CSV table of C-alpha atoms in Angstrom, one decimal:
chain,number,residue,atom,x,y,z
U,1,UNK,CA,37.9,0.0,35.5
U,2,UNK,CA,40.4,1.8,37.7
U,3,UNK,CA,42.7,2.2,34.7
U,4,UNK,CA,39.9,3.9,32.7
U,5,UNK,CA,39.0,6.2,35.5
U,6,UNK,CA,42.7,7.1,36.0
U,7,UNK,CA,43.0,7.8,32.3
U,8,UNK,CA,39.9,10.0,32.3
U,9,UNK,CA,41.2,11.8,35.4
U,10,UNK,CA,44.6,12.3,33.7
U,11,UNK,CA,43.0,13.6,30.6
U,12,UNK,CA,40.9,16.1,32.6
U,13,UNK,CA,44.0,17.2,34.5
U,14,UNK,CA,45.9,17.8,31.2
U,15,UNK,CA,42.8,19.7,29.9
U,16,UNK,CA,43.0,21.9,33.0
U,17,UNK,CA,46.6,22.6,32.2
U,18,UNK,CA,45.8,23.3,28.5
U,19,UNK,CA,43.3,26.0,29.6
U,20,UNK,CA,46.2,28.0,31.2
U,21,UNK,CA,47.8,29.2,27.9
U,22,UNK,CA,44.3,30.2,26.6
U,23,UNK,CA,43.5,32.1,29.7
U,24,UNK,CA,47.0,33.6,29.7
U,25,UNK,CA,46.6,34.7,26.1
U,26,UNK,CA,43.4,36.4,27.0
U,27,UNK,CA,45.0,38.2,29.9
U,28,UNK,CA,48.0,39.2,27.8
U,29,UNK,CA,45.6,40.7,25.2
U,30,UNK,CA,43.7,42.5,28.0
U,31,UNK,CA,47.0,44.0,29.2
U,32,UNK,CA,47.8,45.2,25.7
U,33,UNK,CA,44.3,46.5,25.3
U,34,UNK,CA,44.9,48.7,28.4
U,35,UNK,CA,48.4,49.8,27.5
U,36,UNK,CA,49.0,49.5,23.7
U,37,UNK,CA,46.3,48.2,21.3
U,38,UNK,CA,43.5,50.0,23.2
U,39,UNK,CA,40.7,47.8,21.8
U,40,UNK,CA,39.1,46.4,24.9
U,41,UNK,CA,36.5,43.8,23.8
U,42,UNK,CA,38.2,41.1,21.7
U,43,UNK,CA,40.0,39.5,24.6
U,44,UNK,CA,37.0,38.7,26.6
U,45,UNK,CA,35.7,35.7,24.6
U,46,UNK,CA,39.2,34.1,25.0
U,47,UNK,CA,39.2,34.7,28.7
U,48,UNK,CA,35.6,33.2,29.0
U,49,UNK,CA,36.7,30.1,27.0
U,50,UNK,CA,39.8,29.6,29.2
U,51,UNK,CA,37.8,29.8,32.4
U,52,UNK,CA,35.1,27.5,31.0
U,53,UNK,CA,37.7,24.9,30.1
U,54,UNK,CA,39.1,25.1,33.7
U,55,UNK,CA,35.7,24.7,35.3
U,56,UNK,CA,34.6,21.8,33.0
U,57,UNK,CA,37.9,19.9,33.3
U,58,UNK,CA,37.5,20.1,37.1
U,59,UNK,CA,34.0,18.7,36.8
U,60,UNK,CA,35.3,15.9,34.6
U,61,UNK,CA,38.1,15.2,37.1
U,62,UNK,CA,35.6,14.9,39.9
U,63,UNK,CA,33.4,12.7,37.8
U,64,UNK,CA,36.3,10.3,37.1
U,65,UNK,CA,37.4,10.2,40.7
U,66,UNK,CA,33.9,9.5,42.1
U,67,UNK,CA,32.6,7.6,39.1
U,68,UNK,CA,29.8,10.2,38.8
U,69,UNK,CA,28.1,9.5,35.4
U,70,UNK,CA,26.3,12.8,35.4
U,71,UNK,CA,29.5,14.8,35.8
U,72,UNK,CA,31.1,12.8,33.0
U,73,UNK,CA,28.2,13.4,30.6
U,74,UNK,CA,28.3,17.1,31.6
U,75,UNK,CA,32.1,17.2,30.9
U,76,UNK,CA,31.8,15.5,27.5
U,77,UNK,CA,28.9,17.7,26.2
U,78,UNK,CA,30.3,20.9,27.6
U,79,UNK,CA,33.8,20.2,26.3
U,80,UNK,CA,32.3,19.6,22.8
U,81,UNK,CA,30.7,23.0,22.8
U,82,UNK,CA,33.8,24.7,24.2
U,83,UNK,CA,36.0,23.1,21.5
U,84,UNK,CA,33.5,24.3,18.8
U,85,UNK,CA,33.5,27.8,20.4
U,86,UNK,CA,37.4,27.9,20.4
U,87,UNK,CA,37.5,26.8,16.8
U,88,UNK,CA,34.9,29.4,15.8
U,89,UNK,CA,36.9,32.1,17.7
U,90,UNK,CA,40.1,31.2,16.0
U,91,UNK,CA,38.4,31.4,12.6
U,92,UNK,CA,36.8,34.8,13.6
U,93,UNK,CA,40.2,36.2,14.8
U,94,UNK,CA,41.9,35.3,11.5
U,95,UNK,CA,38.9,36.6,9.5
U,96,UNK,CA,38.8,40.1,11.1
U,97,UNK,CA,42.6,40.5,11.0
U,98,UNK,CA,43.1,39.0,7.5
U,99,UNK,CA,43.8,42.1,5.4
U,100,UNK,CA,46.3,44.9,5.6
U,101,UNK,CA,50.0,45.2,6.3
U,102,UNK,CA,52.7,47.8,6.5
U,103,UNK,CA,54.1,49.4,3.3
U,104,UNK,CA,57.9,49.8,3.0
U,105,UNK,CA,59.3,53.3,2.7
U,106,UNK,CA,62.3,54.2,0.7
U,107,UNK,CA,65.5,54.7,2.8
U,108,UNK,CA,63.6,53.8,5.9
U,109,UNK,CA,63.7,50.6,8.0
U,110,UNK,CA,60.2,51.2,9.5
U,111,UNK,CA,57.0,50.7,7.6
U,112,UNK,CA,54.0,53.0,7.2
U,113,UNK,CA,50.3,52.1,7.4
U,114,UNK,CA,47.3,53.2,5.3
U,115,UNK,CA,43.7,52.7,6.3
U,116,UNK,CA,42.6,51.9,2.8
U,117,UNK,CA,44.7,48.7,3.0
U,118,UNK,CA,42.3,47.3,5.6
U,119,UNK,CA,38.6,46.5,5.3
U,120,UNK,CA,35.8,44.5,7.0
U,121,UNK,CA,34.1,44.6,10.4
U,122,UNK,CA,37.1,45.4,12.5
U,123,UNK,CA,38.2,48.3,10.3
U,124,UNK,CA,34.7,49.8,10.3
U,125,UNK,CA,34.6,49.6,14.1
U,126,UNK,CA,38.0,51.2,14.6
U,127,UNK,CA,37.4,53.9,12.0
U,128,UNK,CA,34.0,54.9,13.4
U,129,UNK,CA,34.3,58.3,15.0
U,130,UNK,CA,32.4,57.4,18.2
U,131,UNK,CA,34.7,54.4,18.8
U,132,UNK,CA,37.9,56.1,17.6
U,133,UNK,CA,37.6,58.9,20.2
U,134,UNK,CA,37.9,56.3,23.0
U,135,UNK,CA,40.8,54.5,21.2
U,136,UNK,CA,42.8,57.7,20.5
U,137,UNK,CA,42.3,58.8,24.1
U,138,UNK,CA,43.7,55.5,25.3
U,139,UNK,CA,46.7,55.8,23.0
U,140,UNK,CA,47.3,59.3,24.2
U,141,UNK,CA,47.1,58.2,27.9
U,142,UNK,CA,49.5,55.3,27.2
U,143,UNK,CA,52.3,57.8,26.3
U,144,UNK,CA,53.4,55.5,23.5
U,145,UNK,CA,54.8,58.5,21.5
U,146,UNK,CA,56.7,60.0,24.5
U,147,UNK,CA,58.4,56.7,25.2
U,148,UNK,CA,59.9,56.5,21.7
U,149,UNK,CA,62.1,59.6,22.3
U,150,UNK,CA,65.9,59.2,22.5
U,151,UNK,CA,68.5,61.8,23.4
U,152,UNK,CA,72.3,61.9,23.4
U,153,UNK,CA,74.9,64.1,25.1
U,154,UNK,CA,72.7,65.8,27.6
U,155,UNK,CA,69.5,66.2,25.7
U,156,UNK,CA,70.5,66.3,22.0
U,157,UNK,CA,67.7,64.6,19.9
U,158,UNK,CA,68.5,61.4,18.0
U,159,UNK,CA,69.7,62.3,14.5
U,160,UNK,CA,67.4,61.7,11.6
U,161,UNK,CA,69.8,59.1,10.1
U,162,UNK,CA,69.5,56.9,13.2
U,163,UNK,CA,65.7,57.5,13.4
U,164,UNK,CA,65.3,56.2,9.9
U,165,UNK,CA,67.0,53.0,10.9
U,166,UNK,CA,64.6,52.3,13.8
U,167,UNK,CA,62.0,49.5,13.6
U,168,UNK,CA,59.0,51.5,14.8
U,169,UNK,CA,55.9,49.7,16.0
U,170,UNK,CA,52.7,50.3,14.0
U,171,UNK,CA,51.4,52.7,16.6
U,172,UNK,CA,54.7,54.7,16.7
U,173,UNK,CA,54.8,54.9,12.9
U,174,UNK,CA,51.1,55.7,12.4
U,175,UNK,CA,50.4,57.9,15.4
U,176,UNK,CA,53.6,59.6,16.4
U,177,UNK,CA,54.9,61.1,13.2
U,178,UNK,CA,53.5,62.4,9.9
U,179,UNK,CA,53.5,60.3,6.7
U,180,UNK,CA,56.9,60.5,4.9
U,181,UNK,CA,55.2,61.7,1.7
U,182,UNK,CA,54.1,64.9,3.4
U,183,UNK,CA,57.6,66.3,3.3
U,184,UNK,CA,58.0,67.3,6.9
U,185,UNK,CA,61.5,67.9,8.2
U,186,UNK,CA,62.6,65.9,11.2
U,187,UNK,CA,63.4,67.8,14.4
U,188,UNK,CA,62.9,64.9,16.9
U,189,UNK,CA,60.7,61.9,17.1
U,190,UNK,CA,57.5,63.8,17.7
U,191,UNK,CA,58.4,67.3,16.3
U,192,UNK,CA,58.4,67.9,12.6
U,193,UNK,CA,58.8,71.1,10.6
U,194,UNK,CA,56.6,71.6,7.5
U,195,UNK,CA,59.4,73.7,6.0
U,196,UNK,CA,58.3,75.5,2.8
U,197,UNK,CA,55.0,73.7,2.8
U,198,UNK,CA,53.2,70.3,2.7
U,199,UNK,CA,53.9,68.4,-0.6
U,200,UNK,CA,51.9,65.2,-0.1
U,201,UNK,CA,48.3,64.7,-1.1
U,202,UNK,CA,47.5,62.5,1.9
U,203,UNK,CA,44.8,64.0,4.1
U,204,UNK,CA,46.9,63.0,7.1
U,205,UNK,CA,49.4,65.7,6.1
U,206,UNK,CA,47.0,68.4,7.3
U,207,UNK,CA,46.0,66.5,10.4
U,208,UNK,CA,49.5,66.3,11.8
U,209,UNK,CA,50.2,68.7,14.7
U,210,UNK,CA,53.3,69.3,16.8
U,211,UNK,CA,51.1,69.8,19.8
U,212,UNK,CA,52.0,66.8,21.9
U,213,UNK,CA,48.5,66.0,22.9
U,214,UNK,CA,47.4,65.8,19.2
U,215,UNK,CA,50.3,64.6,17.0
U,216,UNK,CA,48.7,62.3,14.5
U,217,UNK,CA,46.1,60.7,16.8
U,218,UNK,CA,43.3,61.8,14.4
U,219,UNK,CA,45.1,60.5,11.3
U,220,UNK,CA,44.0,57.5,9.2
U,221,UNK,CA,47.5,56.2,9.6
U,222,UNK,CA,47.0,56.0,13.3
U,223,UNK,CA,43.8,54.0,12.8
U,224,UNK,CA,45.7,51.7,10.4
U,225,UNK,CA,48.5,51.4,13.0
U,226,UNK,CA,46.0,50.2,15.6
U,227,UNK,CA,44.7,47.6,13.1
U,228,UNK,CA,48.2,46.4,12.3
U,229,UNK,CA,49.1,46.2,16.0
U,230,UNK,CA,45.9,44.1,16.6
U,231,UNK,CA,46.8,41.8,13.8
U,232,UNK,CA,50.3,41.2,15.1
U,233,UNK,CA,49.0,40.5,18.6
U,234,UNK,CA,46.1,38.2,17.5
U,235,UNK,CA,48.3,36.2,15.2
U,236,UNK,CA,50.7,35.4,18.1
U,237,UNK,CA,47.8,34.3,20.3
U,238,UNK,CA,46.1,32.4,17.5
U,239,UNK,CA,49.2,30.2,16.9
U,240,UNK,CA,49.0,29.1,20.6
U,241,UNK,CA,45.2,28.6,20.4
U,242,UNK,CA,45.6,26.3,17.3
U,243,UNK,CA,48.1,24.1,19.1
U,244,UNK,CA,45.9,24.0,22.2
U,245,UNK,CA,42.8,23.2,20.1
U,246,UNK,CA,44.6,20.2,18.5
U,247,UNK,CA,45.6,19.0,22.0
U,248,UNK,CA,42.1,19.4,23.3
U,249,UNK,CA,40.6,17.4,20.4
U,250,UNK,CA,43.0,14.6,21.0
U,251,UNK,CA,42.3,14.5,24.7
U,252,UNK,CA,38.6,14.7,24.1
U,253,UNK,CA,38.7,11.7,21.9
U,254,UNK,CA,40.7,9.8,24.5
U,255,UNK,CA,38.2,10.7,27.2
U,256,UNK,CA,35.3,9.5,25.0
U,257,UNK,CA,37.0,6.2,24.4
U,258,UNK,CA,37.7,5.7,28.1
U,259,UNK,CA,34.2,6.7,29.0
U,260,UNK,CA,32.7,4.1,26.5
U,261,UNK,CA,35.0,1.5,28.0
U,262,UNK,CA,33.7,2.2,31.4
U,263,UNK,CA,30.1,1.9,30.2
U,264,UNK,CA,30.9,-1.5,28.7
U,265,UNK,CA,32.3,-2.7,32.0
U,266,UNK,CA,29.3,-1.3,33.9
U,267,UNK,CA,27.0,-3.2,31.5
U,268,UNK,CA,29.0,-6.4,31.9
U,269,UNK,CA,29.9,-6.3,28.2
U,270,UNK,CA,33.1,-8.2,27.2
U,271,UNK,CA,35.5,-5.7,25.5
U,272,UNK,CA,35.3,-6.1,21.8
U,273,UNK,CA,32.2,-8.2,21.8
U,274,UNK,CA,28.5,-7.4,21.4
U,275,UNK,CA,26.3,-8.4,24.3
U,276,UNK,CA,23.3,-10.7,23.5
U,277,UNK,CA,20.0,-9.0,24.0
U,278,UNK,CA,16.7,-10.6,24.9
U,279,UNK,CA,14.0,-10.5,22.2
U,280,UNK,CA,11.6,-9.3,24.9
U,281,UNK,CA,13.8,-7.6,27.6
U,282,UNK,CA,12.4,-7.1,31.1
U,283,UNK,CA,11.6,-3.7,32.4
U,284,UNK,CA,14.2,-3.9,35.2
U,285,UNK,CA,17.8,-4.1,34.2
U,286,UNK,CA,20.7,-5.0,36.5
């Protein structure tokens, strides 16, 4: 009996430890939502799931230590729903970030991003004007474009040859420069000269501005950059969540087996055998 309780207690302690990466992933996404990705609602379900696993595992640990059947039942049922919620959240995260990727550009190391490559619920939410005004304001306040500037020899801008060899982030590529097909001439990372005129047909060509508070923050390429950045962040977190989900399922099955073993002992049932029942059992059981 002690061995089973110790096993259940150990499983709950490991479950508590497993909740830390989930909660950490939610906090990491929250920090990116404040500083980079600027989409501030997707991380909260992950944080809630992580905190729920912590609380439930502590309840199960207490139930194992004090042989409290109610707490153990609470732990098993609650953990079942939490595992189902985590599975559903992983599927949801993959579904909303499934489509779209950067397009390679000739003679450039960085990729460029196009809104038409993305579709679905997340794309519609990001592209909506009411919501995009908040996202673009967040990107502007994060100074992501100002941070990409490089100078040499006392303030000389980075030459275009070196700029073309940089691996720009989706936000830097989509929000901080005009699309390559527009034909702008490079002056520095966030200053581009239209020269003799815009040659591209992309509507973003006319949306670009050298005004540092505007740049390409109203461009479709910037919206696509946000979606690409979200996809990159969520895929990293989803890999961790899948590993933790597998571990949780294994530990949950071990906890069920140990709990059933405790019930057999409490009912004076020999392990591996079926107890004989009376044909007319009495109303009081001991």
